[in-house]
PDB file of C-alpha atoms in Angstrom:
ATOM      1  CA  GLU A  43     101.195 -36.189 164.453  1.00 63.00           C
ATOM      2  CA  TYR A  44     101.090 -32.500 164.651  1.00 65.00           C
ATOM      3  CA  SER A  45     102.726 -32.171 168.534  1.00 76.00           C
ATOM      4  CA  SER A  46     104.882 -34.328 171.056  1.00 80.00           C
ATOM      5  CA  VAL A  47     104.912 -34.770 174.758  1.00 87.00           C
ATOM      6  CA  TYR A  48     108.024 -35.115 177.169  1.00 77.00           C
ATOM      7  CA  ASP A  49     108.547 -34.628 180.678  1.00 85.00           C
ATOM      8  CA  HIS A  50     108.566 -31.888 182.793  1.00 84.00           C
ATOM      9  CA  SER A  51     111.710 -31.251 184.261  1.00 79.00           C
ATOM     10  CA  ASP A  52     110.454 -29.755 187.836  1.00 81.00           C
ATOM     11  CA  ASP A  53     107.928 -31.548 188.499  1.00 81.00           C
ATOM     12  CA  LYS A  54     107.326 -35.506 187.466  1.00 84.00           C
ATOM     13  CA  GLU A  55     103.122 -35.644 187.464  1.00 87.00           C
ATOM     14  CA  ARG A  56     103.179 -33.229 184.831  1.00 92.00           C
ATOM     15  CA  VAL A  57     104.403 -33.076 181.225  1.00 94.00           C
ATOM     16  CA  ILE A  58     104.836 -30.701 178.082  1.00 93.00           C
ATOM     17  CA  LYS A  59     102.917 -30.795 175.003  1.00 93.00           C
ATOM     18  CA  TYR A  60     104.359 -28.570 172.068  1.00 87.00           C
ATOM     19  CA  SER A  61     103.906 -28.796 168.317  1.00 81.00           C
ATOM     20  CA  LYS A  62     106.854 -30.852 166.576  1.00 73.00           C
ATOM     21  CA  SER A  63     107.793 -27.541 163.562  1.00 66.00           C
ATOM     22  CA  ASP A  64     107.294 -23.735 163.815  1.00 63.00           C
ATOM     23  CA  LEU A  65     103.523 -23.839 163.256  1.00 59.00           C
ATOM     24  CA  THR A  66     103.115 -22.386 159.684  1.00 62.00           C
ATOM     25  CA  GLU A  67     100.328 -24.758 158.707  1.00 69.00           C
ATOM     26  CA  ASN A  68      96.745 -23.224 159.278  1.00 75.00           C
ATOM     27  CA  GLU A  69      95.545 -26.387 161.014  1.00 77.00           C
ATOM     28  CA  VAL A  70      98.353 -27.478 163.289  1.00 81.00           C
ATOM     29  CA  VAL A  71      97.822 -23.671 164.372  1.00 85.00           C
ATOM     30  CA  ASP A  72      94.164 -24.074 165.071  1.00 86.00           C
ATOM     31  CA  ALA A  73      94.493 -27.691 166.435  1.00 87.00           C
ATOM     32  CA  PHE A  74      96.288 -25.901 169.501  1.00 91.00           C
ATOM     33  CA  ILE A  75      94.359 -23.146 169.581  1.00 91.00           C
ATOM     34  CA  ARG A  76      90.902 -25.206 169.607  1.00 91.00           C
ATOM     35  CA  GLU A  77      92.714 -27.659 172.546  1.00 94.00           C
ATOM     36  CA  ILE A  78      93.683 -24.780 174.183  1.00 96.00           C
ATOM     37  CA  ALA A  79      90.099 -23.066 174.508  1.00 95.00           C
ATOM     38  CA  ILE A  80      88.177 -25.827 175.393  1.00 96.00           C
ATOM     39  CA  LEU A  81      90.764 -27.114 178.397  1.00 97.00           C
ATOM     40  CA  SER A  82      90.831 -23.961 180.086  1.00 97.00           C
ATOM     41  CA  SER A  83      86.685 -24.095 179.404  1.00 96.00           C
ATOM     42  CA  ILE A  84      86.199 -27.125 181.256  1.00 97.00           C
ATOM     43  CA  ASN A  85      87.035 -29.529 184.452  1.00 97.00           C
ATOM     44  CA  HIS A  86      86.331 -32.875 184.766  1.00 97.00           C
ATOM     45  CA  PRO A  87      88.145 -35.780 186.433  1.00 96.00           C
ATOM     46  CA  HIS A  88      88.322 -38.223 183.651  1.00 96.00           C
ATOM     47  CA  ILE A  89      89.281 -34.831 180.822  1.00 97.00           C
ATOM     48  CA  ILE A  90      93.304 -34.358 180.905  1.00 97.00           C
ATOM     49  CA  LYS A  91      93.693 -31.113 182.720  1.00 97.00           C
ATOM     50  CA  MET A  92      96.017 -28.198 181.716  1.00 96.00           C
ATOM     51  CA  HIS A  93      97.419 -26.474 184.242  1.00 96.00           C
ATOM     52  CA  SER A  94      99.082 -23.302 182.164  1.00 96.00           C
ATOM     53  CA  TRP A  95     100.121 -22.669 178.395  1.00 96.00           C
ATOM     54  CA  THR A  96     102.647 -20.422 176.724  1.00 94.00           C
ATOM     55  CA  TYR A  97     103.696 -19.133 172.652  1.00 90.00           C
ATOM     56  CA  TYR A  98     107.110 -19.345 172.543  1.00 87.00           C
ATOM     57  CA  ARG A  99     109.598 -18.935 168.959  1.00 84.00           C
ATOM     58  CA  LYS A 100     105.924 -20.086 167.075  1.00 82.00           C
ATOM     59  CA  LYS A 101     105.418 -22.951 169.241  1.00 87.00           C
ATOM     60  CA  PHE A 102     102.988 -23.819 171.614  1.00 90.00           C
ATOM     61  CA  PHE A 103     103.291 -25.224 174.783  1.00 93.00           C
ATOM     62  CA  LEU A 104     101.046 -27.304 177.351  1.00 95.00           C
ATOM     63  CA  ILE A 105     102.052 -27.943 180.684  1.00 95.00           C
ATOM     64  CA  LEU A 106      99.843 -31.400 181.306  1.00 96.00           C
ATOM     65  CA  ASP A 107      98.982 -33.471 183.962  1.00 95.00           C
ATOM     66  CA  LYS A 108     101.500 -37.509 183.051  1.00 94.00           C
ATOM     67  CA  GLY A 109      99.513 -40.589 182.376  1.00 92.00           C
ATOM     68  CA  THR A 110     100.661 -43.576 181.131  1.00 89.00           C
ATOM     69  CA  SER A 111      99.018 -45.281 177.993  1.00 84.00           C
ATOM     70  CA  ILE A 112      96.786 -48.003 177.906  1.00 77.00           C
ATOM     71  CA  LYS A 113      98.328 -51.645 176.716  1.00 65.00           C
ATOM     72  CA  ILE A 114      95.384 -53.347 176.748  1.00 60.00           C
ATOM     73  CA  ILE A 115      91.915 -51.919 175.851  1.00 65.00           C
ATOM     74  CA  THR A 116      90.369 -55.263 176.769  1.00 68.00           C
ATOM     75  CA  GLU A 117      91.078 -54.037 181.050  1.00 65.00           C
ATOM     76  CA  VAL A 118      89.991 -50.195 180.124  1.00 71.00           C
ATOM     77  CA  ILE A 119      87.125 -50.748 178.604  1.00 78.00           C
ATOM     78  CA  GLN A 120      85.484 -53.443 181.258  1.00 75.00           C
ATOM     79  CA  HIS A 121      86.565 -51.761 184.172  1.00 79.00           C
ATOM     80  CA  HIS A 122      86.677 -48.001 183.095  1.00 84.00           C
ATOM     81  CA  GLY A 123      84.696 -47.171 180.435  1.00 89.00           C
ATOM     82  CA  ASN A 124      81.501 -46.370 182.364  1.00 92.00           C
ATOM     83  CA  ASN A 125      84.273 -43.350 183.710  1.00 94.00           C
ATOM     84  CA  LEU A 126      84.875 -42.486 180.049  1.00 94.00           C
ATOM     85  CA  LEU A 127      81.327 -42.203 179.443  1.00 96.00           C
ATOM     86  CA  ARG A 128      80.947 -40.102 182.042  1.00 97.00           C
ATOM     87  CA  ALA A 129      83.689 -37.831 180.451  1.00 97.00           C
ATOM     88  CA  LEU A 130      81.457 -37.921 176.534  1.00 97.00           C
ATOM     89  CA  ASP A 131      78.448 -37.163 178.728  1.00 98.00           C
ATOM     90  CA  TYR A 132      81.087 -34.044 180.638  1.00 98.00           C
ATOM     91  CA  LEU A 133      82.111 -33.063 177.214  1.00 97.00           C
ATOM     92  CA  HIS A 134      78.836 -33.158 175.306  1.00 96.00           C
ATOM     93  CA  SER A 135      77.171 -30.880 177.992  1.00 96.00           C
ATOM     94  CA  GLN A 136      79.575 -28.356 178.594  1.00 96.00           C
ATOM     95  CA  GLY A 137      78.963 -28.532 173.897  1.00 94.00           C
ATOM     96  CA  PHE A 138      81.734 -29.933 172.439  1.00 95.00           C
ATOM     97  CA  ILE A 139      82.469 -33.380 170.589  1.00 93.00           C
ATOM     98  CA  HIS A 140      85.798 -35.051 170.968  1.00 92.00           C
ATOM     99  CA  ARG A 141      86.047 -36.422 167.253  1.00 88.00           C
ATOM    100  CA  ASP A 142      88.943 -38.222 167.672  1.00 87.00           C
ATOM    101  CA  LEU A 143      88.117 -41.221 170.543  1.00 88.00           C
ATOM    102  CA  LYS A 144      90.721 -44.181 170.233  1.00 84.00           C
ATOM    103  CA  PRO A 145      93.408 -45.594 172.534  1.00 82.00           C
ATOM    104  CA  ASP A 146      95.985 -43.613 172.040  1.00 84.00           C
ATOM    105  CA  ASN A 147      93.651 -40.721 173.645  1.00 89.00           C
ATOM    106  CA  ILE A 148      93.259 -42.257 176.919  1.00 91.00           C
ATOM    107  CA  LEU A 149      95.877 -42.300 179.279  1.00 91.00           C
ATOM    108  CA  LEU A 150      95.467 -43.400 183.067  1.00 90.00           C
ATOM    109  CA  VAL A 151      96.743 -40.592 185.362  1.00 93.00           C
ATOM    110  CA  ASN A 152      96.440 -41.962 189.032  1.00 89.00           C
ATOM    111  CA  GLN A 153      94.774 -45.123 187.894  1.00 85.00           C
ATOM    112  CA  ASN A 154      92.265 -43.003 186.467  1.00 90.00           C
ATOM    113  CA  ILE A 155      90.761 -43.480 183.292  1.00 92.00           C
ATOM    114  CA  THR A 156      91.277 -39.577 181.351  1.00 95.00           C
ATOM    115  CA  LEU A 157      90.230 -38.248 178.454  1.00 95.00           C
ATOM    116  CA  CYS A 158      92.971 -36.056 176.013  1.00 95.00           C
ATOM    117  CA  ASP A 159      94.011 -34.929 173.063  1.00 93.00           C
ATOM    118  CA  PHE A 160      90.959 -32.445 172.149  1.00 94.00           C
ATOM    119  CA  GLY A 161      93.185 -30.715 169.149  1.00 89.00           C
ATOM    120  CA  LEU A 162      90.226 -32.069 166.386  1.00 86.00           C
ATOM    121  CA  SER A 163      87.078 -31.613 169.485  1.00 90.00           C
ATOM    122  CA  ARG A 164      84.756 -29.221 167.643  1.00 88.00           C
ATOM    123  CA  THR A 165      82.172 -27.133 169.506  1.00 87.00           C
ATOM    124  CA  GLN A 166      78.442 -28.530 168.999  1.00 81.00           C
ATOM    125  CA  ALA A 167      76.917 -26.327 166.101  1.00 66.00           C
ATOM    126  CA  ARG A 168      72.801 -25.843 165.981  1.00 55.00           C
ATOM    127  CA  ARG A 169      72.729 -27.214 162.267  1.00 51.00           C
ATOM    128  CA  GLY A 170      75.472 -29.940 163.053  1.00 52.00           C
ATOM    129  CA  LEU A 171      78.976 -29.864 161.888  1.00 55.00           C
ATOM    130  CA  SER A 172      79.564 -30.969 157.668  1.00 50.00           C
ATOM    131  CA  GLY A 173      82.959 -32.491 156.592  1.00 54.00           C
ATOM    132  CA  MET A 174      85.820 -35.501 156.460  1.00 47.00           C
ATOM    133  CA  ARG A 175      87.606 -34.355 159.164  1.00 53.00           C
ATOM    134  CA  VAL A 176      86.938 -38.080 161.306  1.00 52.00           C
ATOM    135  CA  PRO A 177      90.026 -40.400 161.624  1.00 54.00           C
ATOM    136  CA  LEU A 178      88.669 -42.902 159.806  1.00 51.00           C
ATOM    137  CA  ALA A 179      88.552 -46.002 162.092  1.00 53.00           C
ATOM    138  CA  ASN A 180      85.935 -43.972 163.907  1.00 59.00           C
ATOM    139  CA  ILE A 181      84.134 -42.295 160.960  1.00 65.00           C
ATOM    140  CA  PRO A 182      80.497 -43.397 161.467  1.00 69.00           C
ATOM    141  CA  HIS A 183      78.690 -45.591 158.617  1.00 63.00           C
ATOM    142  CA  GLU A 184      76.010 -42.818 158.080  1.00 60.00           C
ATOM    143  CA  MET A 185      79.738 -40.658 157.013  1.00 63.00           C
ATOM    144  CA  LEU A 186      81.394 -43.420 154.625  1.00 60.00           C
ATOM    145  CA  LYS A 187      77.856 -43.123 152.819  1.00 56.00           C
ATOM    146  CA  ARG A 188      77.385 -39.471 152.540  1.00 55.00           C
ATOM    147  CA  ARG A 189      80.460 -37.828 152.318  1.00 53.00           C
ATOM    148  CA  LYS A 190      78.796 -34.258 152.944  1.00 56.00           C
ATOM    149  CA  TYR A 191      76.610 -35.580 156.109  1.00 62.00           C
ATOM    150  CA  ASN A 192      76.126 -33.240 159.320  1.00 69.00           C
ATOM    151  CA  TYR A 193      76.794 -35.083 162.107  1.00 77.00           C
ATOM    152  CA  ASP A 194      76.978 -34.267 165.871  1.00 86.00           C
ATOM    153  CA  SER A 195      78.275 -36.096 169.456  1.00 91.00           C
ATOM    154  CA  ALA A 196      76.794 -39.288 168.165  1.00 91.00           C
ATOM    155  CA  VAL A 197      79.861 -39.393 166.068  1.00 89.00           C
ATOM    156  CA  ASP A 198      81.872 -39.802 169.642  1.00 93.00           C
ATOM    157  CA  ILE A 199      79.409 -42.883 170.904  1.00 94.00           C
ATOM    158  CA  TRP A 200      79.467 -44.737 167.595  1.00 89.00           C
ATOM    159  CA  ALA A 201      83.867 -44.247 168.006  1.00 89.00           C
ATOM    160  CA  PHE A 202      82.573 -45.707 171.595  1.00 92.00           C
ATOM    161  CA  GLY A 203      80.866 -48.093 170.184  1.00 89.00           C
ATOM    162  CA  MET A 204      84.431 -49.044 167.583  1.00 83.00           C
ATOM    163  CA  LEU A 205      86.652 -49.462 171.437  1.00 83.00           C
ATOM    164  CA  VAL A 206      84.167 -52.469 172.947  1.00 84.00           C
ATOM    165  CA  ALA A 207      84.079 -53.786 169.508  1.00 80.00           C
ATOM    166  CA  TRP A 208      88.188 -53.646 168.781  1.00 76.00           C
ATOM    167  CA  MET A 209      88.229 -55.372 172.296  1.00 76.00           C
ATOM    168  CA  VAL A 210      86.069 -57.918 171.758  1.00 74.00           C
ATOM    169  CA  LYS A 211      88.042 -58.961 168.050  1.00 65.00           C
ATOM    170  CA  ASP A 212      91.067 -58.543 169.921  1.00 59.00           C
ATOM    171  CA  PHE A 213      92.643 -56.094 168.031  1.00 47.00           C
ATOM    172  CA  ILE A 214      93.101 -51.725 168.045  1.00 42.00           C
ATOM    173  CA  ILE A 215      93.345 -49.713 165.206  1.00 42.00           C
ATOM    174  CA  ASN A 216      94.680 -46.271 166.020  1.00 41.00           C
ATOM    175  CA  ASP A 217      96.032 -44.584 162.837  1.00 40.00           C
ATOM    176  CA  VAL A 218      94.342 -45.587 159.055  1.00 41.00           C
ATOM    177  CA  ASP A 219      95.039 -44.486 155.910  1.00 44.00           C
ATOM    178  CA  GLU A 220      92.441 -44.264 153.693  1.00 44.00           C
ATOM    179  CA  ASP A 221      94.725 -43.887 150.615  1.00 44.00           C
ATOM    180  CA  GLU A 222      96.278 -47.301 151.721  1.00 44.00           C
ATOM    181  CA  GLY A 223      92.582 -49.362 151.990  1.00 44.00           C
ATOM    182  CA  GLY A 224      92.245 -48.136 155.307  1.00 45.00           C
ATOM    183  CA  CYS A 225      88.123 -48.681 155.129  1.00 46.00           C
ATOM    184  CA  ASP A 226      88.673 -52.426 154.201  1.00 43.00           C
ATOM    185  CA  LYS A 227      91.221 -52.422 157.156  1.00 50.00           C
ATOM    186  CA  ILE A 228      88.420 -51.731 159.341  1.00 52.00           C
ATOM    187  CA  GLN A 229      85.170 -53.656 157.861  1.00 49.00           C
ATOM    188  CA  VAL A 230      87.617 -57.048 157.071  1.00 48.00           C
ATOM    189  CA  GLN A 231      88.177 -57.273 160.563  1.00 51.00           C
ATOM    190  CA  ILE A 232      85.426 -55.645 162.734  1.00 54.00           C
ATOM    191  CA  PHE A 233      82.891 -56.532 160.814  1.00 54.00           C
ATOM    192  CA  GLY A 234      83.927 -59.746 158.730  1.00 51.00           C
ATOM    193  CA  PHE A 235      83.679 -58.111 155.821  1.00 46.00           C
ATOM    194  CA  LYS A 236      85.656 -59.784 152.585  1.00 43.00           C
ATOM    195  CA  THR A 237      87.997 -57.229 150.825  1.00 41.00           C
ATOM    196  CA  GLY A 238      87.023 -54.719 148.984  1.00 42.00           C
ATOM    197  CA  TYR A 239      82.833 -54.557 150.438  1.00 41.00           C
ATOM    198  CA  LYS A 240      81.231 -51.521 150.097  1.00 46.00           C
ATOM    199  CA  PHE A 241      79.141 -50.248 152.666  1.00 45.00           C
ATOM    200  CA  PRO A 242      74.972 -50.665 151.856  1.00 45.00           C
ATOM    201  CA  GLY A 243      73.662 -48.421 150.239  1.00 44.00           C
ATOM    202  CA  LYS A 244      70.495 -47.725 153.206  1.00 44.00           C
ATOM    203  CA  GLN A 245      70.789 -49.322 156.304  1.00 51.00           C
ATOM    204  CA  PHE A 246      73.928 -50.969 158.589  1.00 53.00           C
ATOM    205  CA  ASN A 247      72.430 -53.559 160.730  1.00 57.00           C
ATOM    206  CA  PRO A 248      75.082 -54.155 163.105  1.00 59.00           C
ATOM    207  CA  ARG A 249      73.000 -56.971 165.142  1.00 58.00           C
ATOM    208  CA  TYR A 250      74.324 -59.088 161.454  1.00 56.00           C
ATOM    209  CA  TYR A 251      77.820 -58.962 161.686  1.00 60.00           C
ATOM    210  CA  LEU A 252      78.697 -58.878 165.701  1.00 69.00           C
ATOM    211  CA  HIS A 253      76.027 -62.262 165.658  1.00 68.00           C
ATOM    212  CA  ASP A 254      79.618 -64.699 166.890  1.00 71.00           C
ATOM    213  CA  ILE A 255      80.127 -62.181 169.792  1.00 77.00           C
ATOM    214  CA  GLU A 256      78.269 -64.754 173.198  1.00 81.00           C
ATOM    215  CA  ASP A 257      78.212 -62.174 175.421  1.00 84.00           C
ATOM    216  CA  GLU A 258      74.700 -60.563 175.376  1.00 88.00           C
ATOM    217  CA  HIS A 259      75.701 -57.715 177.740  1.00 89.00           C
ATOM    218  CA  THR A 260      78.625 -56.716 175.035  1.00 87.00           C
ATOM    219  CA  ARG A 261      76.466 -57.124 171.861  1.00 86.00           C
ATOM    220  CA  ASP A 262      73.330 -54.909 173.145  1.00 90.00           C
ATOM    221  CA  LEU A 263      76.438 -52.542 173.805  1.00 91.00           C
ATOM    222  CA  ILE A 264      78.540 -52.281 170.427  1.00 88.00           C
ATOM    223  CA  GLU A 265      75.026 -53.008 168.801  1.00 86.00           C
ATOM    224  CA  ARG A 266      73.422 -49.545 170.409  1.00 91.00           C
ATOM    225  CA  CYS A 267      76.616 -47.408 169.769  1.00 91.00           C
ATOM    226  CA  LEU A 268      76.730 -48.547 166.455  1.00 84.00           C
ATOM    227  CA  THR A 269      73.136 -47.803 164.948  1.00 83.00           C
ATOM    228  CA  ASP A 270      72.751 -46.592 161.544  1.00 76.00           C
ATOM    229  CA  CYS A 271      70.470 -44.186 162.470  1.00 82.00           C
ATOM    230  CA  PRO A 272      72.767 -41.615 164.486  1.00 87.00           C
ATOM    231  CA  GLN A 273      69.136 -39.799 166.162  1.00 89.00           C
ATOM    232  CA  GLN A 274      68.351 -43.180 167.369  1.00 91.00           C
ATOM    233  CA  ARG A 275      72.299 -43.671 169.531  1.00 93.00           C
ATOM    234  CA  PRO A 276      72.145 -43.676 173.079  1.00 96.00           C
ATOM    235  CA  LYS A 277      73.759 -40.808 174.900  1.00 96.00           C
ATOM    236  CA  ALA A 278      76.917 -40.991 176.778  1.00 97.00           C
ATOM    237  CA  LYS A 279      75.004 -40.697 179.593  1.00 96.00           C
ATOM    238  CA  ASP A 280      71.770 -43.866 179.190  1.00 96.00           C
ATOM    239  CA  LEU A 281      74.703 -46.115 178.452  1.00 95.00           C
ATOM    240  CA  ILE A 282      77.012 -45.312 181.564  1.00 94.00           C
ATOM    241  CA  ASN A 283      74.950 -47.890 184.077  1.00 92.00           C
ATOM    242  CA  HIS A 284      74.815 -50.368 181.064  1.00 92.00           C
ATOM    243  CA  PRO A 285      74.876 -54.313 182.526  1.00 91.00           C
ATOM    244  CA  PHE A 286      78.446 -54.620 180.173  1.00 89.00           C
ATOM    245  CA  PHE A 287      79.540 -52.719 182.822  1.00 86.00           C
ATOM    246  CA  LYS A 288      78.055 -54.689 185.900  1.00 72.00           C
ATOM    247  CA  ALA A 289      78.673 -57.630 184.428  1.00 60.00           C
ATOM    248  CA  LYS A 290      82.163 -56.924 184.363  1.00 56.00           C
ATOM    249  CA  THR A 291      82.948 -55.853 187.785  1.00 49.00           C
TER     250      THR A 291
END
């Protein structure tokens, strides 16, 4: 983790996010600069608000709204998932990709679901982004197959589908270490693969691996988000009124 958070001494409604060590690594500096630039340019009720920032003694300090961590992912997705999609839709419309959608980066601020932590976010490029700087637990299948795959906002849709899958499977993966068999953990626990299983080389069909989900709306939502071809995945705005959310309210 490149940052930490503590309560604001003069304002109970806000917190201070700061770098844990002196900013000597380029990646840490870049992460803070990206987050400041993005949060300074956007405004949405379901995205964390940055009130101010400063740079002092080789550290960045960001003043943010205070939120509470999400403990039960089931309640979040069932009752607030469409608002999370509204946040993603707005973010994508402003030309940004979050790239790190996971329970740790979802807060409740004044009982509103709120997306936070934009250190790994990127501006969408016309030809897509490349590289593997996406948390392993959220890596879409096409990126596991091709290390130099060019990607866009569809990676956030895959990550949302993973959140719903985590809810159904009743467990949470936040930080997975690739060197410790992280891929296997995801494959085994989400899709029921055997340890050491390699993703199929040409096409991944989530319908086959999620056949044990009884609720048709839940299964349909996951299947749409985990569509093998990123160009065929729905946009966030197309999922906001999905029957899954209506059935859970």
